[in-house]
XYZ file of C-alpha atoms in Angstrom:
535
model
C 7.647 -37.088 6.568
C 9.850 -40.152 6.129
C 9.004 -43.139 8.314
C 11.640 -44.342 10.772
C 11.305 -47.063 13.415
C 12.129 -45.812 16.895
C 14.876 -47.480 18.900
C 12.447 -49.518 21.037
C 10.586 -50.880 17.995
C 13.855 -51.682 16.253
C 15.165 -53.556 19.299
C 11.894 -55.505 19.559
C 12.100 -56.615 15.933
C 15.769 -57.595 16.356
C 14.885 -59.624 19.433
C 12.122 -61.451 17.555
C 14.517 -62.145 14.726
C 17.153 -63.527 17.105
C 14.557 -65.739 18.806
C 13.543 -67.219 15.461
C 17.130 -67.810 14.386
C 17.878 -69.536 17.670
C 14.825 -71.740 17.182
C 15.390 -72.396 13.475
C 19.146 -72.458 12.705
C 18.294 -73.618 9.155
C 17.188 -70.085 8.241
C 19.886 -68.623 6.024
C 19.039 -64.954 5.520
C 16.695 -62.341 6.877
C 15.646 -58.758 6.500
C 13.557 -56.440 8.659
C 11.216 -53.980 6.990
C 8.756 -52.140 9.175
C 6.784 -54.752 11.120
C 7.810 -57.644 8.836
C 10.571 -60.214 9.205
C 11.640 -61.665 5.857
C 13.204 -65.105 6.276
C 14.520 -67.527 3.680
C 14.400 -71.298 4.035
C 15.264 -74.247 1.827
C 13.308 -77.300 0.717
C 14.591 -79.491 3.540
C 13.775 -77.059 6.376
C 10.635 -75.372 4.988
C 8.210 -77.973 6.259
C 9.602 -78.014 9.794
C 9.823 -74.236 10.094
C 6.244 -73.678 8.938
C 4.968 -76.488 11.139
C 6.601 -74.985 14.237
C 5.572 -71.418 13.460
C 1.953 -72.484 13.074
C 1.807 -75.379 15.536
C 4.123 -74.619 18.460
C 4.118 -70.825 18.275
C 0.426 -70.664 17.189
C 1.119 -68.067 14.499
C -1.765 -68.342 11.968
C -1.055 -68.674 8.255
C -2.377 -65.401 6.845
C -1.192 -65.487 3.236
C 0.660 -67.694 0.784
C 1.534 -66.939 -2.807
C 4.201 -67.332 -5.467
C 6.289 -64.958 -7.547
C 8.150 -65.546 -10.782
C 11.697 -64.411 -9.996
C 13.500 -66.415 -12.670
C 14.979 -63.354 -14.374
C 16.502 -62.033 -11.149
C 17.259 -65.148 -9.095
C 16.789 -68.097 -11.460
C 13.867 -69.540 -9.486
C 10.255 -69.127 -8.485
C 9.538 -68.181 -4.871
C 6.833 -69.369 -2.504
C 6.030 -66.716 0.119
C 4.410 -68.196 3.235
C 3.269 -65.547 5.687
C 2.483 -66.033 9.367
C 1.272 -63.439 11.874
C 2.383 -62.950 15.445
C -0.762 -61.073 16.446
C 0.326 -60.533 20.037
C 3.403 -58.579 18.928
C 2.005 -57.143 15.690
C 4.670 -58.779 13.523
C 4.444 -60.585 10.181
C 6.877 -63.391 9.394
C 7.328 -64.033 5.682
C 9.148 -67.276 4.889
C 10.514 -67.441 1.335
C 11.144 -70.801 -0.351
C 12.974 -70.811 -3.715
C 11.488 -73.319 -6.177
C 13.674 -74.829 -8.899
C 12.024 -74.260 -12.336
C 13.264 -77.664 -13.498
C 11.057 -79.444 -10.946
C 8.380 -76.758 -10.378
C 7.429 -78.525 -7.158
C 7.308 -77.647 -3.482
C 6.259 -79.534 -0.334
C 2.594 -79.114 0.549
C 1.686 -77.795 3.998
C -2.022 -78.447 3.965
C -2.009 -81.664 5.992
C -0.296 -79.702 8.782
C -2.027 -76.368 8.188
C -5.582 -76.714 6.771
C -5.643 -73.076 5.684
C -2.806 -73.802 3.195
C -5.001 -75.982 0.969
C -6.646 -73.216 -1.074
C -3.456 -71.166 -1.391
C -1.555 -74.124 -2.825
C -4.283 -74.886 -5.364
C -4.249 -71.232 -6.405
C -0.450 -71.279 -6.821
C -0.690 -74.394 -8.969
C -3.320 -72.831 -11.245
C -1.549 -69.513 -11.730
C 2.143 -70.544 -11.732
C 2.152 -74.267 -12.480
C 4.047 -75.074 -9.267
C 2.955 -78.431 -7.875
C 2.278 -78.799 -4.126
C 3.694 -82.270 -3.496
C 1.553 -84.252 -1.065
C -1.585 -82.133 -1.452
C -4.525 -84.546 -0.902
C -6.880 -82.753 -3.312
C -5.036 -80.580 -5.879
C -8.231 -79.834 -7.797
C -8.258 -76.690 -9.895
C -9.372 -73.677 -7.925
C -9.227 -70.571 -10.119
C -9.787 -72.164 -13.500
C -12.803 -74.130 -14.610
C -13.074 -76.816 -17.236
C -12.678 -74.387 -20.148
C -9.113 -73.279 -19.327
C -6.424 -75.348 -21.119
C -3.862 -77.264 -19.121
C -0.221 -76.182 -18.890
C -0.958 -72.478 -19.329
C -0.078 -70.409 -16.305
C -0.954 -66.719 -16.586
C 1.211 -65.365 -13.786
C 4.409 -66.668 -15.317
C 6.242 -63.714 -16.832
C 6.333 -65.175 -20.354
C 2.504 -65.412 -20.499
C 1.308 -62.372 -22.541
C -1.255 -60.260 -20.736
C -3.455 -60.053 -23.840
C -3.334 -63.748 -24.743
C -6.752 -65.374 -25.129
C -6.297 -69.153 -24.667
C -8.255 -71.740 -26.609
C -11.304 -73.178 -24.902
C -10.832 -76.566 -23.274
C -13.587 -79.015 -22.425
C -12.848 -80.695 -19.118
C -15.529 -81.865 -16.721
C -15.334 -80.420 -13.208
C -15.558 -83.072 -10.514
C -17.235 -82.344 -7.188
C -16.992 -84.182 -3.905
C -19.511 -86.997 -4.049
C -21.345 -88.236 -0.964
C -22.850 -91.702 -1.381
C -25.497 -93.380 0.755
C -29.155 -94.361 0.854
C -31.377 -91.364 0.180
C -28.458 -88.993 -0.452
C -28.965 -86.618 -3.347
C -27.477 -83.408 -4.771
C -28.861 -79.926 -5.407
C -26.784 -77.758 -7.747
C -27.393 -74.022 -7.305
C -26.009 -71.351 -9.600
C -23.766 -69.902 -10.902
C -26.627 -67.636 -12.022
C -28.945 -66.809 -9.140
C -32.458 -65.421 -8.825
C -31.343 -62.105 -7.358
C -29.009 -59.497 -8.794
C -25.858 -60.867 -7.213
C -22.529 -62.111 -8.453
C -22.152 -65.665 -9.799
C -21.098 -68.695 -7.797
C -21.952 -72.379 -7.991
C -22.956 -74.284 -4.854
C -23.214 -78.075 -4.849
C -25.285 -79.349 -1.910
C -25.317 -82.991 -0.818
C -28.327 -83.823 1.351
C -29.983 -86.682 3.205
C -33.593 -85.609 3.313
C -33.588 -82.013 4.598
C -30.210 -81.700 6.384
C -27.157 -80.602 4.403
C -24.362 -83.174 4.576
C -21.819 -81.264 2.502
C -21.510 -78.045 0.546
C -18.846 -77.390 -2.061
C -18.522 -73.909 -3.546
C -17.162 -73.303 -7.051
C -16.228 -69.643 -7.424
C -14.007 -67.599 -9.791
C -16.706 -66.965 -12.381
C -15.768 -63.257 -12.313
C -11.993 -63.625 -12.190
C -10.589 -60.311 -13.404
C -6.872 -61.052 -13.729
C -5.957 -58.052 -11.576
C -2.608 -59.484 -10.472
C -1.556 -59.933 -14.118
C -3.035 -56.678 -15.403
C -1.170 -54.599 -12.833
C 2.293 -55.974 -13.709
C 4.385 -53.195 -15.253
C 1.820 -50.505 -14.488
C 2.910 -47.318 -12.745
C 2.265 -46.738 -9.068
C -0.559 -44.333 -9.953
C -2.191 -46.749 -12.407
C -1.937 -49.583 -9.890
C -3.920 -47.548 -7.393
C -6.994 -47.569 -9.654
C -6.833 -51.373 -9.945
C -6.822 -51.639 -6.148
C -9.994 -49.555 -5.972
C -11.775 -52.009 -8.245
C -11.051 -55.256 -6.403
C -14.438 -55.259 -4.672
C -17.025 -52.504 -5.073
C -18.153 -52.366 -1.453
C -14.588 -52.453 -0.090
C -13.142 -49.828 -2.384
C -11.690 -47.691 0.357
C -10.138 -50.414 2.470
C -8.436 -52.015 -0.538
C -7.106 -48.721 -1.856
C -5.937 -47.927 1.668
C -3.988 -51.182 1.903
C -2.435 -50.457 -1.499
C -1.432 -46.929 -0.466
C -0.008 -48.101 2.848
C 2.187 -50.698 1.124
C 3.516 -48.059 -1.279
C 4.107 -45.622 1.570
C 5.942 -48.316 3.513
C 8.270 -48.966 0.588
C 8.830 -45.208 0.238
C 9.516 -44.897 3.973
C 6.808 -42.247 4.116
C 4.515 -41.329 7.002
C 1.351 -39.607 5.780
C 0.270 -36.302 7.383
C -1.668 -36.705 10.628
C -4.777 -35.033 9.189
C -4.773 -37.572 6.369
C -4.469 -40.486 8.801
C -7.526 -39.248 10.763
C -9.474 -38.699 7.552
C -8.692 -42.227 6.416
C -10.166 -43.615 9.657
C -13.397 -41.708 9.058
C -13.791 -43.074 5.534
C -12.841 -46.619 6.576
C -15.478 -46.611 9.310
C -18.081 -45.131 6.982
C -17.431 -47.994 4.570
C -17.697 -50.511 7.422
C -21.028 -49.293 8.793
C -22.490 -48.985 5.290
C -21.545 -52.604 4.578
C -22.820 -53.898 7.934
C -26.186 -52.153 7.595
C -26.657 -53.789 4.202
C -25.885 -57.179 5.750
C -28.327 -56.607 8.612
C -31.043 -55.633 6.157
C -30.338 -58.778 4.130
C -30.592 -61.078 7.155
C -33.969 -59.601 8.110
C -35.199 -59.759 4.526
C -34.357 -63.464 4.269
C -36.641 -64.261 7.211
C -39.420 -61.990 5.872
C -38.984 -59.430 8.662
C -39.915 -56.514 6.440
C -39.977 -53.691 8.984
C -36.458 -54.426 10.242
C -35.104 -54.906 6.739
C -36.393 -51.533 5.563
C -35.164 -49.823 8.714
C -31.611 -51.026 8.090
C -31.887 -50.153 4.384
C -33.014 -46.669 5.325
C -30.056 -46.271 7.672
C -27.742 -47.452 4.924
C -29.222 -44.704 2.782
C -28.337 -42.236 5.521
C -24.724 -43.434 5.292
C -24.806 -42.661 1.575
C -25.913 -39.128 2.526
C -22.786 -38.826 4.663
C -20.637 -40.143 1.807
C -22.282 -37.682 -0.550
C -21.606 -34.842 1.871
C -17.969 -35.867 2.172
C -16.913 -36.764 -1.348
C -19.972 -37.047 -3.618
C -19.253 -40.728 -4.258
C -20.988 -43.615 -2.464
C -18.253 -46.084 -3.487
C -15.630 -43.769 -1.930
C -13.399 -43.856 -4.991
C -10.618 -41.332 -5.619
C -10.445 -40.393 -1.951
C -7.141 -42.102 -1.183
C -3.882 -41.556 -2.998
C -0.384 -42.830 -2.228
C 0.975 -40.285 0.247
C -2.354 -39.328 1.876
C -5.722 -38.249 0.510
C -6.534 -36.219 -2.590
C -8.051 -33.194 -0.849
C -9.304 -32.079 2.516
C -12.733 -33.718 2.479
C -13.671 -32.754 6.060
C -12.782 -29.071 6.264
C -15.914 -26.961 6.783
C -18.263 -29.964 7.049
C -17.708 -30.871 10.698
C -21.021 -29.504 11.997
C -23.126 -31.169 9.307
C -21.362 -34.506 9.740
C -21.738 -34.407 13.508
C -25.470 -33.845 13.151
C -25.871 -36.681 10.621
C -23.956 -39.102 12.836
C -26.076 -38.218 15.868
C -29.262 -38.899 13.897
C -27.837 -42.192 12.651
C -26.922 -43.325 16.169
C -30.356 -42.432 17.586
C -32.293 -44.286 14.879
C -29.984 -47.313 15.026
C -30.362 -47.522 18.813
C -34.146 -47.556 18.534
C -34.093 -50.074 15.676
C -31.806 -52.455 17.540
C -34.048 -52.360 20.618
C -37.079 -53.361 18.546
C -35.436 -55.988 16.349
C -33.380 -57.839 18.929
C -36.367 -58.120 21.289
C -38.612 -59.762 18.701
C -38.704 -63.310 20.033
C -39.918 -64.840 16.751
C -37.003 -63.270 14.887
C -34.438 -64.173 17.549
C -35.683 -67.758 17.590
C -35.109 -67.931 13.830
C -31.477 -66.769 13.906
C -30.237 -68.478 17.073
C -28.480 -71.845 16.583
C -28.599 -71.386 12.807
C -25.399 -71.690 10.766
C -22.944 -72.340 13.571
C -19.260 -71.891 12.738
C -17.260 -73.688 15.413
C -14.368 -71.845 17.014
C -11.729 -74.430 16.048
C -12.766 -74.379 12.392
C -12.702 -70.580 12.384
C -9.157 -70.654 13.787
C -7.948 -73.405 11.439
C -9.222 -71.544 8.362
C -8.177 -68.079 9.604
C -11.745 -66.793 9.465
C -11.493 -63.192 10.668
C -13.732 -60.147 10.768
C -17.302 -60.360 12.106
C -17.547 -64.009 10.979
C -14.510 -64.992 13.046
C -15.285 -62.729 15.999
C -18.795 -64.218 16.242
C -17.058 -67.575 16.815
C -14.774 -66.275 19.531
C -11.758 -65.262 17.402
C -10.765 -62.152 19.332
C -8.717 -60.426 16.652
C -8.975 -57.123 14.824
C -6.239 -55.685 12.584
C -6.924 -52.200 13.973
C -5.794 -53.407 17.421
C -3.140 -56.021 16.555
C -1.472 -54.054 13.729
C -2.528 -50.444 14.461
C -2.469 -48.194 11.391
C -3.453 -44.632 10.517
C -4.937 -42.866 13.599
C -6.552 -45.905 15.265
C -3.968 -46.021 18.051
C -5.045 -42.491 19.077
C -8.739 -43.372 19.283
C -10.839 -45.364 21.736
C -12.883 -48.331 20.557
C -13.809 -51.882 21.535
C -13.762 -55.073 19.484
C -17.111 -56.893 19.969
C -16.749 -60.662 20.300
C -19.387 -63.408 20.626
C -18.885 -67.116 21.189
C -21.876 -69.034 19.804
C -20.867 -68.734 16.138
C -24.436 -68.634 14.774
C -26.338 -66.106 12.653
C -27.470 -64.336 15.813
C -23.866 -63.905 16.978
C -22.749 -62.513 13.624
C -25.669 -60.093 13.696
C -24.838 -58.967 17.250
C -21.190 -58.404 16.307
C -22.131 -56.317 13.272
C -24.647 -54.262 15.237
C -22.083 -53.559 17.947
C -19.478 -52.666 15.319
C -21.889 -50.152 13.779
C -21.985 -48.264 17.084
C -18.194 -48.475 17.385
C -17.847 -47.043 13.871
C -20.117 -44.119 14.717
C -18.079 -43.447 17.842
C -14.808 -43.566 15.889
C -16.115 -41.130 13.285
C -17.310 -38.767 16.022
C -13.879 -38.943 17.685
C -12.211 -38.136 14.366
C -14.344 -35.014 13.989
C -13.476 -33.941 17.538
C -9.747 -34.655 17.429
C -8.593 -34.179 13.826
C -5.786 -31.594 13.703
C -5.290 -28.988 11.022
C -2.575 -29.474 8.438
C -1.720 -30.771 5.011
C -3.280 -34.014 3.754
C -0.727 -35.338 1.286
C 3.001 -35.949 0.844
C 4.732 -36.700 -2.429
C 5.830 -40.321 -2.840
C 8.755 -39.631 -5.170
C 10.800 -42.299 -6.939
C 10.680 -45.773 -5.380
C 13.682 -48.058 -5.252
C 13.114 -51.082 -7.525
C 12.730 -54.613 -6.121
C 11.584 -53.434 -2.716
C 8.534 -55.077 -1.157
C 6.057 -54.472 1.647
C 2.983 -56.004 3.223
C 0.054 -53.910 4.368
C -2.873 -54.961 6.555
C -6.245 -53.286 6.972
C -9.435 -54.314 8.755
C -12.027 -54.322 5.996
C -15.761 -54.682 6.784
C -15.292 -58.443 6.227
C -12.042 -58.784 8.183
C -8.289 -59.027 7.753
C -7.129 -57.710 4.401
C -3.507 -58.210 3.253
C -1.785 -56.618 0.273
C 1.769 -57.326 -0.901
C 3.625 -55.171 -3.407
C 7.081 -55.518 -4.974
C 8.269 -52.586 -7.046
C 9.831 -52.839 -10.490
C 11.974 -50.446 -12.508
C 10.851 -46.846 -13.137
C 8.189 -46.651 -10.397
C 6.221 -49.633 -11.635
C 4.652 -52.672 -9.997
C 6.470 -55.983 -10.396
C 4.222 -58.170 -8.203
C 0.928 -57.428 -6.504
C -0.822 -59.976 -4.323
C -4.104 -59.366 -2.538
C -5.608 -61.701 0.025
C -9.047 -60.507 1.068
C -10.924 -61.952 4.078
C -13.446 -63.593 1.754
C -10.732 -65.946 0.436
C -10.382 -67.451 3.927
C -14.045 -67.294 4.895
C -15.716 -69.016 1.915
C -14.559 -72.461 3.186
C -15.758 -71.450 6.667
C -19.226 -70.745 5.263
C -19.319 -74.259 3.760
C -18.678 -75.689 7.234
C -21.271 -73.425 8.875
C -24.152 -74.751 6.747
C -23.552 -78.425 7.590
C -26.513 -79.898 9.464
C -28.789 -77.012 8.491
C -31.489 -77.174 5.847
C -31.238 -75.665 2.363
C -33.761 -72.850 3.051
C -31.370 -71.639 5.756
C -28.508 -71.217 3.291
C -29.460 -67.693 2.091
C -29.780 -66.571 5.713
C -26.427 -68.058 6.722
C -24.792 -66.771 3.547
C -26.110 -63.254 4.168
C -24.827 -63.254 7.744
C -21.271 -63.745 6.409
C -21.852 -61.565 3.308
C -18.689 -62.715 1.570
C -17.481 -61.049 -1.589
C -17.357 -62.900 -4.907
C -15.412 -60.110 -6.633
C -13.050 -59.794 -3.691
C -12.280 -63.503 -3.981
C -12.171 -63.755 -7.780
C -9.229 -61.416 -8.333
């Protein structure tokens, strides 16, 4: 079925567009595609437009990236994306950048969340954010040579650059008794690499700076020129424990470009798998929190329940990472047919055991005392950095992509978005526990309401140089994918912004004032992805 906006939705988008043009007469061109307004600014108006969108209209900055469009338009482009979460609309502001100057005005003094994006753009495209107070390298470490920018089209995908030898500078805190503790990138446990530089005065942490990108995979470069089908497999490998939600965002962007609405049975099935991935991730986080305070019983209870989720995944598709379930146009096969009774029984058992476990764990006063007031992320910082998902909701950020930008069958189902306000480890744990119950309820509703029918439509040939954004609510929060098609059903540009990209800086703020032994506990309560950040 081809996707068409109804008259009411079309009128709403046109009204929003007219409001923006009345407010910003400098905007020169626009396009409407689905729930996205594409606007184009120039260097003189860019700063003012972005400032007003973020400041006066309170639209958060949700993504920012560059594209090398020199062959088609003669310039680079900066794409700055804001979200009107009340109306479910994205506003993408394009700024052409002259290759002769390779510079654009920095936003980060007005919009703190822009700082990391601009450093990333500089590393990958060589475009300089003018006025950035700290344009330190973000993606590349001291061994990457200067003046080599891998996302420029002329950079060969198989080029192996010479090693450089540049010292990485970290923020230095001076004062009597202040000292540093470097941790990582290799850690004691079997986890991914990341370097953390603590500055302390006695026990309390004064500052934490994280150096990531030790597992940068070059996905955005590798996918250029690949077919739509090949690109799908890259999306599944962005982050192992968010395989489904990333492949779903990829598929939705492709389907949006194709103007395709997937079959209803496929949209219900996708909700079931997305919620299974969420509860599996949350139970692992809950087990980790309990393990880091030596609460063995609770940790093994949550690990056992996570194992039960793997039983459900095995029953559904025989794959705990949920790979090769999605496909552009729907899902690969009918994974639910004939398994409804077994799945219903497994979900009932899971809910019963989780209810009993929660009652025991959250009434253990010694445990509760350990997690309350630990690792507080303040509401304003969460908003400024666009921290979403359980980490944001535990600090009072009442936002969930499934409600603000409804996709698949979520609009047909009943669920609540748990929100806490204290911003500590306890709040993040409460949010994740409550979300586990919501996920079980959503999966049960899917099994009760899923209609019969086909599960896949053919995508066909996509028009070249068409683009789309897609949002999904991953276990860690707001997930945004952008795709522009090339010739012959290929990918020209693929940009992924996972929630971990926004939340790593939030974690650094949350540990301030705590002691170093609390860091693993606070870190586990966010459970951010290294692989999902190091694209």
